[in-house]
Every structure is written in structure tokens, then in C-alpha cells.
Tab-separated table of N, CA and C in Angstrom:
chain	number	residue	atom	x	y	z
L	23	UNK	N	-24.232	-49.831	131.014
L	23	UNK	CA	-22.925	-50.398	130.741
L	23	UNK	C	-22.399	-49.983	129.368
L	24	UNK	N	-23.578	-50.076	128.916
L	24	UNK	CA	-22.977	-49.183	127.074
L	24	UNK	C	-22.126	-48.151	127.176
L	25	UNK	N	-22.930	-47.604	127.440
L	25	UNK	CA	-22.183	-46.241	128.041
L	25	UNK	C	-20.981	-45.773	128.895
L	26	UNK	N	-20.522	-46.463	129.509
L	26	UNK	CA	-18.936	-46.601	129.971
L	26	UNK	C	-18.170	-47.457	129.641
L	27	UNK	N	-18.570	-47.834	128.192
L	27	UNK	CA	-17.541	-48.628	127.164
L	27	UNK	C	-16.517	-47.636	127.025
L	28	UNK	N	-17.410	-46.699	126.412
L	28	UNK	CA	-16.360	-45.191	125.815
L	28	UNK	C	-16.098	-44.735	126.442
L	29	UNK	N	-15.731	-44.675	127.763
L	29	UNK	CA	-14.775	-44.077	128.765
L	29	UNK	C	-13.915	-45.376	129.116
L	30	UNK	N	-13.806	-45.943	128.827
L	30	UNK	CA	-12.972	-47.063	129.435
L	30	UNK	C	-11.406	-46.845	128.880
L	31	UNK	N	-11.343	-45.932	127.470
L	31	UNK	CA	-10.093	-45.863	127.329
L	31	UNK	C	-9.729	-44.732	126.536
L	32	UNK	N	-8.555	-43.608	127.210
L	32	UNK	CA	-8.546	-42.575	126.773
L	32	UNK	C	-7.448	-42.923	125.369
L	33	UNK	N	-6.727	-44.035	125.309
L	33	UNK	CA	-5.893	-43.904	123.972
L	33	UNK	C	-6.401	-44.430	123.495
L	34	UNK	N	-7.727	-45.281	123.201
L	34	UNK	CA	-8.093	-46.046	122.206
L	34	UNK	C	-9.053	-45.221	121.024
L	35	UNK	N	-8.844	-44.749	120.122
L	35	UNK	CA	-9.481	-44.145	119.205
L	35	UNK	C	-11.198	-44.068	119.025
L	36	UNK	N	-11.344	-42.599	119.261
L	36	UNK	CA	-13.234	-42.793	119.328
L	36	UNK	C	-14.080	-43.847	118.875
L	37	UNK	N	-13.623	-44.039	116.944
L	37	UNK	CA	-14.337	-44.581	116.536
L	37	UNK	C	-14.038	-46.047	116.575
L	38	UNK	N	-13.288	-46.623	117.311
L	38	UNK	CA	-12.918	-47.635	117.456
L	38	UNK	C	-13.761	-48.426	118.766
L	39	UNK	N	-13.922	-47.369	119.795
L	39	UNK	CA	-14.757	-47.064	120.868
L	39	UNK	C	-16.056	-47.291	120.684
L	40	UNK	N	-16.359	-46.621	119.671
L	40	UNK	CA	-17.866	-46.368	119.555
L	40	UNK	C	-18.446	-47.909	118.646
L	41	UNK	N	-17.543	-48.508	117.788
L	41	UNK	CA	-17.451	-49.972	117.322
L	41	UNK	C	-17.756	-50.902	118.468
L	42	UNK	N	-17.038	-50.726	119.246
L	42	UNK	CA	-17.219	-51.669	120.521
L	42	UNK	C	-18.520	-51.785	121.606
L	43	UNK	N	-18.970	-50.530	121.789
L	43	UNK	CA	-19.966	-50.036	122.195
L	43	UNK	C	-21.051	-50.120	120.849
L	44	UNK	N	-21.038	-50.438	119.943
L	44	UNK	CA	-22.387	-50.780	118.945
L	44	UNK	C	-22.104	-52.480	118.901
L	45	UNK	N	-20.525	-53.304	118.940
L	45	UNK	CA	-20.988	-54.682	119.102
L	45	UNK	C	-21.521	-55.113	120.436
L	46	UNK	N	-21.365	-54.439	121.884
L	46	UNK	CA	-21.874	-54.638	122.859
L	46	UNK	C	-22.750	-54.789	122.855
L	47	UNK	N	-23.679	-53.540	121.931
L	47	UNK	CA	-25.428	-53.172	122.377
L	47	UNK	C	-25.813	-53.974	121.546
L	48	UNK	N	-25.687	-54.711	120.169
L	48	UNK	CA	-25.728	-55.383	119.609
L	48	UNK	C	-26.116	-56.822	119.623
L	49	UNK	N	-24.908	-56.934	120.677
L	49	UNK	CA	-24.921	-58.717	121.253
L	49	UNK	C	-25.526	-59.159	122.308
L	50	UNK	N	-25.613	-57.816	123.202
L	50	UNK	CA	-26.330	-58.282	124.585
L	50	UNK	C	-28.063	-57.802	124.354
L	51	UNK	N	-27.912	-56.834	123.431
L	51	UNK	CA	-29.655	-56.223	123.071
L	51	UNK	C	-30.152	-56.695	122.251
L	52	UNK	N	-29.404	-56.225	121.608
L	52	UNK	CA	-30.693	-56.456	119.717
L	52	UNK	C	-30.767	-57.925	119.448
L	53	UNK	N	-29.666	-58.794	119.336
L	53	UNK	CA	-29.705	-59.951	118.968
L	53	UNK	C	-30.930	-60.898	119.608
L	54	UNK	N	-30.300	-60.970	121.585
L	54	UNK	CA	-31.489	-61.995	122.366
L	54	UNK	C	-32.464	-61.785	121.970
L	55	UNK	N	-33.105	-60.074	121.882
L	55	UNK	CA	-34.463	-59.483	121.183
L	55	UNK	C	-34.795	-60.336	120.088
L	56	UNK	N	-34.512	-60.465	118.829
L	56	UNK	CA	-34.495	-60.612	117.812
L	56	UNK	C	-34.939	-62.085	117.986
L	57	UNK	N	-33.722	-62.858	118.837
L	57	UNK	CA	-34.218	-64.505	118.701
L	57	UNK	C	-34.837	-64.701	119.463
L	58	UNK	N	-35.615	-64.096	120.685
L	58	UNK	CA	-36.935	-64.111	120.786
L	58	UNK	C	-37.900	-64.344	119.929
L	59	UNK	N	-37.961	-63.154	119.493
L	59	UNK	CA	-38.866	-63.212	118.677
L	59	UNK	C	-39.035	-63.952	117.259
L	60	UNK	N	-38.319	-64.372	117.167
L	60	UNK	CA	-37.869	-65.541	116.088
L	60	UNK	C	-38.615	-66.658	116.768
L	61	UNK	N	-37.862	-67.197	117.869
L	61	UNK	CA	-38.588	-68.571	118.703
L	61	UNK	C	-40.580	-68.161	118.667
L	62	UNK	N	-40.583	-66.657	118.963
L	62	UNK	CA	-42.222	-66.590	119.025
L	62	UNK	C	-42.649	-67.022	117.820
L	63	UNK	N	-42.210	-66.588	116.884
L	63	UNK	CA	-43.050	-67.070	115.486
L	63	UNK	C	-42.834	-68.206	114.947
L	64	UNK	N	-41.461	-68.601	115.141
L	64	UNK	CA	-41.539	-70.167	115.148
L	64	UNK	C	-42.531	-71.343	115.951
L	65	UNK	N	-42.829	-70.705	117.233
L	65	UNK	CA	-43.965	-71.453	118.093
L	65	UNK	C	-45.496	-70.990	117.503
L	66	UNK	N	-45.969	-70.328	117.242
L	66	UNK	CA	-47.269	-68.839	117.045
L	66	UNK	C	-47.797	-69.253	115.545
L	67	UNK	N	-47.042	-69.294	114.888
L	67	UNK	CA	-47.072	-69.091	113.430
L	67	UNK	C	-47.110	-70.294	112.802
L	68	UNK	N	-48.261	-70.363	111.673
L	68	UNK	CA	-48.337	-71.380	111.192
L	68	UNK	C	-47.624	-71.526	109.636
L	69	UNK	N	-46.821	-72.296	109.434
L	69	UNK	CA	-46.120	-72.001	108.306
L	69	UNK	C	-45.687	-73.110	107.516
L	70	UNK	N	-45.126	-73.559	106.517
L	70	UNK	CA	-44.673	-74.563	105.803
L	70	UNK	C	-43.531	-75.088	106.351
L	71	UNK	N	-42.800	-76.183	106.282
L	71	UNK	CA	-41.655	-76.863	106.949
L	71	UNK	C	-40.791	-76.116	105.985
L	72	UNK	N	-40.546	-75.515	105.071
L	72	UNK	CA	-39.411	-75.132	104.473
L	72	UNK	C	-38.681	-73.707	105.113
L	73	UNK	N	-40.344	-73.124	105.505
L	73	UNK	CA	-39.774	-71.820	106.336
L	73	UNK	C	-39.861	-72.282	107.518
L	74	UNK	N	-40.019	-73.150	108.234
L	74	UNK	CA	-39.669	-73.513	109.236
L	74	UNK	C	-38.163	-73.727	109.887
L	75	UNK	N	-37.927	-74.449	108.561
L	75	UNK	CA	-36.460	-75.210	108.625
L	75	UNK	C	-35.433	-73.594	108.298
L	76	UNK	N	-35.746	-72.592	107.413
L	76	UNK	CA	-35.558	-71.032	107.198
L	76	UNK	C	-34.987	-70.636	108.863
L	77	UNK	N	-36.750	-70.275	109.447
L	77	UNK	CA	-36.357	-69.253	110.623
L	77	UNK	C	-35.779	-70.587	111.708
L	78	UNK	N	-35.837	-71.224	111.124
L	78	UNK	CA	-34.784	-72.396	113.070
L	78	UNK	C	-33.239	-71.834	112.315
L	79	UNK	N	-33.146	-72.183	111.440
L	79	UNK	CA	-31.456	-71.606	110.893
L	79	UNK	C	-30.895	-70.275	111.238
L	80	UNK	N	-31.795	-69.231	111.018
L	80	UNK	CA	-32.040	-68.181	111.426
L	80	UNK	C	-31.940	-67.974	113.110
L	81	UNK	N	-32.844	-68.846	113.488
L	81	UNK	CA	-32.571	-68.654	115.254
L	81	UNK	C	-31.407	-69.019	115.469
L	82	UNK	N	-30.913	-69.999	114.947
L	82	UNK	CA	-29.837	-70.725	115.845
L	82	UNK	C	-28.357	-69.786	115.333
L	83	UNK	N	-28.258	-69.254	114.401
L	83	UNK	CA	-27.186	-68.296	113.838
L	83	UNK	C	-27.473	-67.112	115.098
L	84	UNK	N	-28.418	-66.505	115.067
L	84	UNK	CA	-28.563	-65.585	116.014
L	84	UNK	C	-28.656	-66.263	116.878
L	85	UNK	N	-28.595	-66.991	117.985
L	85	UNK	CA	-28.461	-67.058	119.264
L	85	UNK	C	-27.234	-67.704	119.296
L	86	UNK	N	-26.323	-68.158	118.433
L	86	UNK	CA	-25.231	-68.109	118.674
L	86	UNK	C	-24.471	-66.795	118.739
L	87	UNK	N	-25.067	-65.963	117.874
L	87	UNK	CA	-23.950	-64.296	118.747
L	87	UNK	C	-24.867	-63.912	119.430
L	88	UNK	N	-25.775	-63.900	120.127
L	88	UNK	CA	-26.164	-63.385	120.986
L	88	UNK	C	-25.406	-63.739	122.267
L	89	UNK	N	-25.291	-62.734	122.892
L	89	UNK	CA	-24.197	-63.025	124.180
L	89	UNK	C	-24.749	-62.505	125.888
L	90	UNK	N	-26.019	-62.522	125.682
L	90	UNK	CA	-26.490	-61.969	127.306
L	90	UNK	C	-26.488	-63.024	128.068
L	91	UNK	N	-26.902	-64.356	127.795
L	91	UNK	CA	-26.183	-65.428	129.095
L	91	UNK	C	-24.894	-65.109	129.322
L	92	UNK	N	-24.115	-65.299	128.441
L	92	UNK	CA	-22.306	-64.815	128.553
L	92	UNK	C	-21.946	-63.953	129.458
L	93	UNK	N	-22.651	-62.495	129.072
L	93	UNK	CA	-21.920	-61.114	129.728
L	93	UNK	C	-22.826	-61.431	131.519
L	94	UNK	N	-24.003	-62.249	131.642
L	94	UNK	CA	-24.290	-62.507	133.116
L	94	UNK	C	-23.405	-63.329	133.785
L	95	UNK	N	-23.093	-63.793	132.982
L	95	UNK	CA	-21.992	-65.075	133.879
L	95	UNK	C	-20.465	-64.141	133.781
L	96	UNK	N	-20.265	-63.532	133.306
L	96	UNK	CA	-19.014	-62.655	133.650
L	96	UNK	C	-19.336	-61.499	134.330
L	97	UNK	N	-20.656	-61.030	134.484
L	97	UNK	CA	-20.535	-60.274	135.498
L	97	UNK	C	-20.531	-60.934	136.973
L	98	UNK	N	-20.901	-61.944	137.094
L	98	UNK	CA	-21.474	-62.325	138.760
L	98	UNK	C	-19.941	-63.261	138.679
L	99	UNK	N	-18.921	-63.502	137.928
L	99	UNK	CA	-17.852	-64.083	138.094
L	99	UNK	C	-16.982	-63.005	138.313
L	100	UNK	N	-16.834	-61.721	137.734
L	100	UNK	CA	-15.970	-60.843	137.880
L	100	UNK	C	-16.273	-59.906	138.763
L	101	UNK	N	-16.913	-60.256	139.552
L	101	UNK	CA	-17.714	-59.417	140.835
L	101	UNK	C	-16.922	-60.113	141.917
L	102	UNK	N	-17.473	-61.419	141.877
L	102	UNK	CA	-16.419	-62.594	143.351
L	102	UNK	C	-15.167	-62.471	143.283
L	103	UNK	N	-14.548	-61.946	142.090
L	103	UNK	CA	-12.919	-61.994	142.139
L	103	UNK	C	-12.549	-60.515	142.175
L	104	UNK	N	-13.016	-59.616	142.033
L	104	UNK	CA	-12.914	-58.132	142.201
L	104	UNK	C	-11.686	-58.033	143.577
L	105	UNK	N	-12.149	-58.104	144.478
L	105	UNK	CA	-11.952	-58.240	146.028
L	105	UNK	C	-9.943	-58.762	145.543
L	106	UNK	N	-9.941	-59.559	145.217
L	106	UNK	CA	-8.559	-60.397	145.037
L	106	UNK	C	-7.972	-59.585	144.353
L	107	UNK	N	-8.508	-59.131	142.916
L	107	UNK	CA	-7.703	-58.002	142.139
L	107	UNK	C	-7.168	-57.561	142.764
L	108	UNK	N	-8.244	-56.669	143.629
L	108	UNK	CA	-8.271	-55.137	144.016
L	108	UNK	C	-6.382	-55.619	144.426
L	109	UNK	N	-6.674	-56.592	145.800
L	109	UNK	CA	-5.592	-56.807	146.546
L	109	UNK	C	-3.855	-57.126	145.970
L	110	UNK	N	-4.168	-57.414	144.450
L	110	UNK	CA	-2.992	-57.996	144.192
L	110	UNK	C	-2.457	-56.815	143.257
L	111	UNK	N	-3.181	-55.904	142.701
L	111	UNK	CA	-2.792	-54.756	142.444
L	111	UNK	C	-2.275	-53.475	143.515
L	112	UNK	N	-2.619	-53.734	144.726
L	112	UNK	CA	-2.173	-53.254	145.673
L	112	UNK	C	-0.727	-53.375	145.378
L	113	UNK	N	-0.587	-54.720	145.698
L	113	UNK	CA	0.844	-55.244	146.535
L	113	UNK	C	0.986	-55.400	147.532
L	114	UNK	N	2.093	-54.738	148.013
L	114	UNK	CA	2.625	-54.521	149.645
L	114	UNK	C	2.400	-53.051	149.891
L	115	UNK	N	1.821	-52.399	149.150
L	115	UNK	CA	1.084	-51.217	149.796
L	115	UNK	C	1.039	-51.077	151.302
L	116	UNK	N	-0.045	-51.666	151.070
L	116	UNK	CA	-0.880	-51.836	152.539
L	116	UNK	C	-0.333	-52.490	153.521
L	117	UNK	N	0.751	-53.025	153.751
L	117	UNK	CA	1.179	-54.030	155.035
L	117	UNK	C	1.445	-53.014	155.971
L	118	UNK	N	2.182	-52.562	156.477
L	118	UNK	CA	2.491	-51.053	157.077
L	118	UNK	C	1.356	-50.879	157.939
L	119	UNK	N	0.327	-50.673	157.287
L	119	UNK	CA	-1.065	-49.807	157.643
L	119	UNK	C	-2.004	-50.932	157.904
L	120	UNK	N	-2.028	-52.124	157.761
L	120	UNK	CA	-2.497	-53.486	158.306
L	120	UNK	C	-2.522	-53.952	159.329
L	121	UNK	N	-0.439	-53.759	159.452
L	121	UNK	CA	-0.076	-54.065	161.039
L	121	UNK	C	-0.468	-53.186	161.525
L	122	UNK	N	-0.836	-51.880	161.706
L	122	UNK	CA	-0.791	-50.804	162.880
L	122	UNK	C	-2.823	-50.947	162.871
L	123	UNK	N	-3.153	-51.133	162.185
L	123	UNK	CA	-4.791	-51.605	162.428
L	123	UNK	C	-5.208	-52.896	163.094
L	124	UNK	N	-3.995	-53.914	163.191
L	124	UNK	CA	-4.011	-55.078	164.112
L	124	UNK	C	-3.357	-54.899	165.198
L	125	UNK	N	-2.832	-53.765	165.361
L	125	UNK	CA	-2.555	-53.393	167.085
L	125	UNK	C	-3.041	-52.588	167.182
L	126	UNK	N	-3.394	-51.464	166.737
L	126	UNK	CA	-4.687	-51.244	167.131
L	126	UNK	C	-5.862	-51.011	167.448
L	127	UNK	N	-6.252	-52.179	168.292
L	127	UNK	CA	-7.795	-52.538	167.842
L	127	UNK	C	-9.295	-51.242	167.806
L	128	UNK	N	-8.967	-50.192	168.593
L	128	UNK	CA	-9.640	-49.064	168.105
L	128	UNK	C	-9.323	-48.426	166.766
L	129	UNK	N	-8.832	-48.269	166.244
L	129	UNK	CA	-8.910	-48.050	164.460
L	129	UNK	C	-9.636	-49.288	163.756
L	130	UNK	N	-9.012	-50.623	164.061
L	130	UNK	CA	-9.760	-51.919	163.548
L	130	UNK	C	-10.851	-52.074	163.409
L	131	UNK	N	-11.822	-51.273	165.169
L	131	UNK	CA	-12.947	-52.132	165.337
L	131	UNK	C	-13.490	-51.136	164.568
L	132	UNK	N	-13.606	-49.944	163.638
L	132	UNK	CA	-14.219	-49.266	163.232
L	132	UNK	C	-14.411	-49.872	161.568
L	133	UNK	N	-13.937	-50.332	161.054
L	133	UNK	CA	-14.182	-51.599	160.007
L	133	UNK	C	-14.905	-52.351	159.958
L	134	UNK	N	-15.821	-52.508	159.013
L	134	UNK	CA	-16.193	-53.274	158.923
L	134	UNK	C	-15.625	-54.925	158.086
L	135	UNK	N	-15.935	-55.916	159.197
L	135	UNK	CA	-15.270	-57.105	158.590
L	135	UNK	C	-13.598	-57.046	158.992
L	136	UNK	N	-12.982	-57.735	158.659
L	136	UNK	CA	-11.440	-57.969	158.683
L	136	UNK	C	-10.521	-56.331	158.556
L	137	UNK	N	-10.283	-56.300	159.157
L	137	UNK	CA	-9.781	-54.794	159.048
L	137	UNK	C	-8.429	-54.229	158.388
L	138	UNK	N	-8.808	-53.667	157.272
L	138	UNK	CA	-7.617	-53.798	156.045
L	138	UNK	C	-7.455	-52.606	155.666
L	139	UNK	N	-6.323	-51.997	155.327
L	139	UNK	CA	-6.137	-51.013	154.691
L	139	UNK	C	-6.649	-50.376	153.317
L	140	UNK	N	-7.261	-51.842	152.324
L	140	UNK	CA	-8.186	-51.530	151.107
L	140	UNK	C	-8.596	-52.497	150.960
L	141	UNK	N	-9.954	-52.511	150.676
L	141	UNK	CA	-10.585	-54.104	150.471
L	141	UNK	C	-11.874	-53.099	149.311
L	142	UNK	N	-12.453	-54.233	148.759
L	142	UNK	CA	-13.606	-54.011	147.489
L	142	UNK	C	-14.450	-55.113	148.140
L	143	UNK	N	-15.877	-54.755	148.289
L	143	UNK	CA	-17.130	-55.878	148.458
L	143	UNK	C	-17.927	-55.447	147.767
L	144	UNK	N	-17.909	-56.120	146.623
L	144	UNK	CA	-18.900	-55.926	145.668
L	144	UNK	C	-20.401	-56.379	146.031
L	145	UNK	N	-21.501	-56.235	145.232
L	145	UNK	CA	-22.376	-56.309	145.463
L	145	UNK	C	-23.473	-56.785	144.340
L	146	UNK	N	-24.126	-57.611	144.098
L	146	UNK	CA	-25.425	-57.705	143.054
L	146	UNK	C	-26.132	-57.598	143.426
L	147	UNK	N	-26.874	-56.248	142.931
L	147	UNK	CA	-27.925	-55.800	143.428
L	147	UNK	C	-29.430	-56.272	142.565
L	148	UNK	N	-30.285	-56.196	143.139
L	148	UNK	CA	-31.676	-56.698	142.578
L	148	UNK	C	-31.834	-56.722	140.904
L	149	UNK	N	-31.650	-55.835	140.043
L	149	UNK	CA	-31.497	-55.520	138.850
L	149	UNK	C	-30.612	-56.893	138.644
L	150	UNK	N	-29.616	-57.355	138.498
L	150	UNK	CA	-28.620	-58.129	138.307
L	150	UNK	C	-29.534	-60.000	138.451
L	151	UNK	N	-30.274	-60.050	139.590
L	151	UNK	CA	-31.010	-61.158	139.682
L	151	UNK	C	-32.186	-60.849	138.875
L	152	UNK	N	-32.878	-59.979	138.745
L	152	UNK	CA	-34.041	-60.005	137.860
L	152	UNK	C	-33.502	-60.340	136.249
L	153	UNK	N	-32.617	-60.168	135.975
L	153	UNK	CA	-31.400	-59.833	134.324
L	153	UNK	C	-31.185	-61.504	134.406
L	154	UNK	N	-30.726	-61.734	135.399
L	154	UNK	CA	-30.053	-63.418	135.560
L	154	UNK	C	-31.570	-64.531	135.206
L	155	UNK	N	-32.200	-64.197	135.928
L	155	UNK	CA	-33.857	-65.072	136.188
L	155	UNK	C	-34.378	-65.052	134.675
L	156	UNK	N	-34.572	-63.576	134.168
L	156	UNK	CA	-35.038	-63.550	132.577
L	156	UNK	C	-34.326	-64.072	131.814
L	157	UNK	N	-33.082	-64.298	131.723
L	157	UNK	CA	-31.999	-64.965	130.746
L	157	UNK	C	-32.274	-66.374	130.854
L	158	UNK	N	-32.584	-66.969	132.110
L	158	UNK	CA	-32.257	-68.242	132.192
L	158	UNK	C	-33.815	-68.824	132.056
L	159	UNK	N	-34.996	-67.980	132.044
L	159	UNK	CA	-36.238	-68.051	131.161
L	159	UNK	C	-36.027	-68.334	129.792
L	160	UNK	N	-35.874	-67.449	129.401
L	160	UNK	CA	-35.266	-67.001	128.067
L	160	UNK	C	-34.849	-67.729	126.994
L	161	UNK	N	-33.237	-68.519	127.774
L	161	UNK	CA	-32.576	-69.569	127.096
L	161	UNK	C	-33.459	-70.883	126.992
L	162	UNK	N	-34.554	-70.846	128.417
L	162	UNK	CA	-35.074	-72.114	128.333
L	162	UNK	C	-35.781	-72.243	127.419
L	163	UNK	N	-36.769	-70.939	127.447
L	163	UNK	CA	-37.976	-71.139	126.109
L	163	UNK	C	-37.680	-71.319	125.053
L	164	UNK	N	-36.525	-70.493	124.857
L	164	UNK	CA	-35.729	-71.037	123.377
L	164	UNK	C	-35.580	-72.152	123.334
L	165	UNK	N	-35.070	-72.804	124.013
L	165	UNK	CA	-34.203	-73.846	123.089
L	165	UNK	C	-35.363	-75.445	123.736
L	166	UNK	N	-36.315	-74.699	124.232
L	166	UNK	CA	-37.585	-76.054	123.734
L	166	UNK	C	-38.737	-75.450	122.530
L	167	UNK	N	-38.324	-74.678	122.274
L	167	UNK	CA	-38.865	-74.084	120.974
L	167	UNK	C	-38.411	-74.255	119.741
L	168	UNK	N	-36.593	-74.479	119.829
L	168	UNK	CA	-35.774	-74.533	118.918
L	168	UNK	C	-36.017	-75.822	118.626
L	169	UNK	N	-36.146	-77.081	120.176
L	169	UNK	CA	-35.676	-78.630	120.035
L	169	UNK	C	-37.372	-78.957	119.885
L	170	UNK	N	-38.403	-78.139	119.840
L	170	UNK	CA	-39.745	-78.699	119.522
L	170	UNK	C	-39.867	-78.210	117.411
L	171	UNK	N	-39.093	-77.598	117.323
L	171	UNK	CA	-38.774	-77.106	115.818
L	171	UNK	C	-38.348	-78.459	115.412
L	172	UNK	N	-37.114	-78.758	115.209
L	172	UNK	CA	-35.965	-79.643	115.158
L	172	UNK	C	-36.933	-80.908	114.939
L	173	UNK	N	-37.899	-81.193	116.372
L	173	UNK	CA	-38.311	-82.838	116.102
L	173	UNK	C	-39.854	-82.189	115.031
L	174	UNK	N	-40.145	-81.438	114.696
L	174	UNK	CA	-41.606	-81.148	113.938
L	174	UNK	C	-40.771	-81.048	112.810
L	175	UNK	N	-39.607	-80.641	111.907
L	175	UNK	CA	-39.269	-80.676	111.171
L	175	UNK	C	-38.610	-82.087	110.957
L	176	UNK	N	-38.413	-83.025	111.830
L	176	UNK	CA	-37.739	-84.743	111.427
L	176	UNK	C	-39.208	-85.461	111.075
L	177	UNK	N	-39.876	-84.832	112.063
L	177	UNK	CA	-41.257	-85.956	111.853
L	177	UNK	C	-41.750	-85.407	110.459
L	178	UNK	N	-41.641	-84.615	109.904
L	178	UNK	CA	-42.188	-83.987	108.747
L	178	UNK	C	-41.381	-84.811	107.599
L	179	UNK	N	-40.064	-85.031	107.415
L	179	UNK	CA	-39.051	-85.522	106.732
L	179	UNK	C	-39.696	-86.948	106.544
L	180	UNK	N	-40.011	-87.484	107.648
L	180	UNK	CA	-40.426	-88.746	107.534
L	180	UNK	C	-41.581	-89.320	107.511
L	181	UNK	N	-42.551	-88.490	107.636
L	181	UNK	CA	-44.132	-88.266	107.070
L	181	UNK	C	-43.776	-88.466	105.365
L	182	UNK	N	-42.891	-87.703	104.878
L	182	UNK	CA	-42.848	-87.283	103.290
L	182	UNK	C	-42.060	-88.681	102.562
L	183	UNK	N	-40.990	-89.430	103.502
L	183	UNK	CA	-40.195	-90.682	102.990
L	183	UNK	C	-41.336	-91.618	103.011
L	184	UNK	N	-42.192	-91.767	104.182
L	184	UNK	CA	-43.244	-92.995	104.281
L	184	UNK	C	-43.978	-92.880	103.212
L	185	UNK	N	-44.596	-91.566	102.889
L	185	UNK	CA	-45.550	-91.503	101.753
L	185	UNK	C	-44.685	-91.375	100.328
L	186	UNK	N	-43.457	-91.360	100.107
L	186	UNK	CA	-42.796	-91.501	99.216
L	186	UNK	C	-42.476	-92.793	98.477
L	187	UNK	N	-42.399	-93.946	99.589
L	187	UNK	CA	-42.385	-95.271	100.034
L	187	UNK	C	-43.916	-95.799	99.588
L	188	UNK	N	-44.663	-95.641	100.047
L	188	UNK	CA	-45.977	-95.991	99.444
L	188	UNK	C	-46.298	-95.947	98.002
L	189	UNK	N	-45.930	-94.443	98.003
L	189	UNK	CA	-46.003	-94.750	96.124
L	189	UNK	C	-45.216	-95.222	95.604
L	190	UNK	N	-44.240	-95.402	95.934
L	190	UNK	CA	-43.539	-96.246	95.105
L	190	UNK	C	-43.886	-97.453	95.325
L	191	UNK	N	-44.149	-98.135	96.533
L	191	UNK	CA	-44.708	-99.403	96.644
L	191	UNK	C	-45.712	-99.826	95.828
L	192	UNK	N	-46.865	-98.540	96.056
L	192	UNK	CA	-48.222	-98.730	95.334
L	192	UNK	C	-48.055	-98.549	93.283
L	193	UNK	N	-47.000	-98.175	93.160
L	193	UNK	CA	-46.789	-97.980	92.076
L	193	UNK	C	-46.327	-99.794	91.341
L	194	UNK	N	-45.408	-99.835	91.830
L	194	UNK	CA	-44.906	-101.296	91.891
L	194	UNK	C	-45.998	-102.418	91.723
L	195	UNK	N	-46.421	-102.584	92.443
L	195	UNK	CA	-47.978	-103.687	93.136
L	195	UNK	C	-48.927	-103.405	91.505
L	196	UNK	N	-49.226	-102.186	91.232
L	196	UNK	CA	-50.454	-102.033	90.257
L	196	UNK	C	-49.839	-101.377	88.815
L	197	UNK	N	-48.469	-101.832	88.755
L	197	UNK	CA	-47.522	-101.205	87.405
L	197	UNK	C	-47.994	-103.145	86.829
């Protein structure tokens, strides 16, 4: 898909092109990559709550531009409506050549489905569900990685107030 960014438009200026096609690969590649692997070392890695509280800030900045849930849900949305485009960019093209395929029915029956002068049936093919299944892995592990961060960094906050509380208590009592 990278790759037919830059054909998508012959007046739009190369390097303007090639911008678009590096925030694409960017948002749908490098980033999810990245906060992956962020969530791994946040889970994996044993570290102080300060860099803890560091790389969760860090994740959550990056998986907010990260955009591969996004671009799946606009592809399998702009796939079901393809078909309608197609048709309304037509127009009245096709009526002409509609009626004479509904009388008759030997040209028709050679169609498949409703027999039309232009129709689009898109398709998601296997690649597209394997892409969908890993994303929605993906988002999950994250964000019980992110929300198992989140409560290890509150319980930590309040590990440090209780024992903050003590001494001062214990300070009090034997001052």
C-alpha cells in the first residue's frame, strides 16, 4: 500500500508524495512496532517506578499516533461501500444497458449475481483477516500492559504516602 501512495496523484508534487508515503509507513509500521516493544519492556523489565512512569508516557504518546487499528477499520469499511461509489459515479450511464440485460435474459444469465452493466465486489482476502486478528491481539496486550503499568505505578504512590505517614506519625509519638 506504501507504494501506491505515489501513484495516487499525478499533480501532487513528488516530494510532497513521498512525505505522505513516509507518514503512512511511519504510522501504520514503525510506530505499532515501537509500542510493542515498549509494552514488552514495560512488562519484561525490571525497573524503578520513575522509568516506569518514563516508558508508560512514552507508550501512550506513541500509540496514540500509531494508526494500524485505524487504517484496518477503513479498509474493511471502504471495501463494503466501494460497490455504491462505484455506482454513483457512474450515474445514469448504465440504465440503457441494464434495461436491455433485463430483457434479455440470455446476456443476464451470464452474470454473475444481479445483472448490471458495472458493479465492484470487493473482496478481503486472508492477509486482511490475519492483519485484523494481530491488531486486535496487539491493542489488547497493550493496553493490559499499559492498565497493569498505571495500577503498579498508583500502588507504588501509595506504598511511598503510607510509609511517609508512618514517619511522620512515628516521628510525632517519639519527638
Amino acid at each position: 500500500l506504501a507504494d501506491a501512495i505515489g501513484n495516487v496523484s499525478r499533480l501532487a508534487p513528488p516530494a510532497f508524495m513521498a512525505s505522505l508515503k513516509s507518514l503512512y509507513v511511519i504510522t501504520v509500521l514503525v510506530l505499532p512496532l515501537l509500542w510493542l516493544l515498549l509494552c514488552l519492556a514495560i512488562w519484561c523489565l525490571p525497573m524503578r517506578p520513575r522509568r516506569l512512569v518514563g516508558l508508560l508516557r512514552a507508550a501512550e504518546v506513541i500509540y496514540a499516533w500509531s494508526m494500524l487499528d485505524v487504517m484496518v477499520v477503513i479498509l474493511a469499511s471502504s471495501l463494503f461501500e466501494l460497490n455504491q461509489f462505484a455506482q454513483y459515479t457512474m450515474g445514469d450511464e448504465c440504465d440503457s444497458i441494464n434495461v436491455l440485460l433485463q430483457e434479455y435474459h440470455e446476456f443476464g444469465d451470464l452474470m454473475p449475481g444481479q445483472p448490471d452493466c458495472f458493479g465492484v465486489e470487493p473482496q478481503l482476502e486472508l492477509g486482511f483477516w490475519w492483519l485484523g486478528l494481530a491488531t486486535l491481539l496487539a491493542t489488547s496486550a497493550g493496553a493490559f500492559v499499559t492498565q497493569a503499568a498505571v495500577v503498579a505505578c498508583a500502588e507504588h504512590q501509595a506504598r511511598e504516602r503510607l510509609e511517609t505517614l508512618r514517619t511522620t506519625l512515628s516521628m510525632g509519638v517519639h519527638g
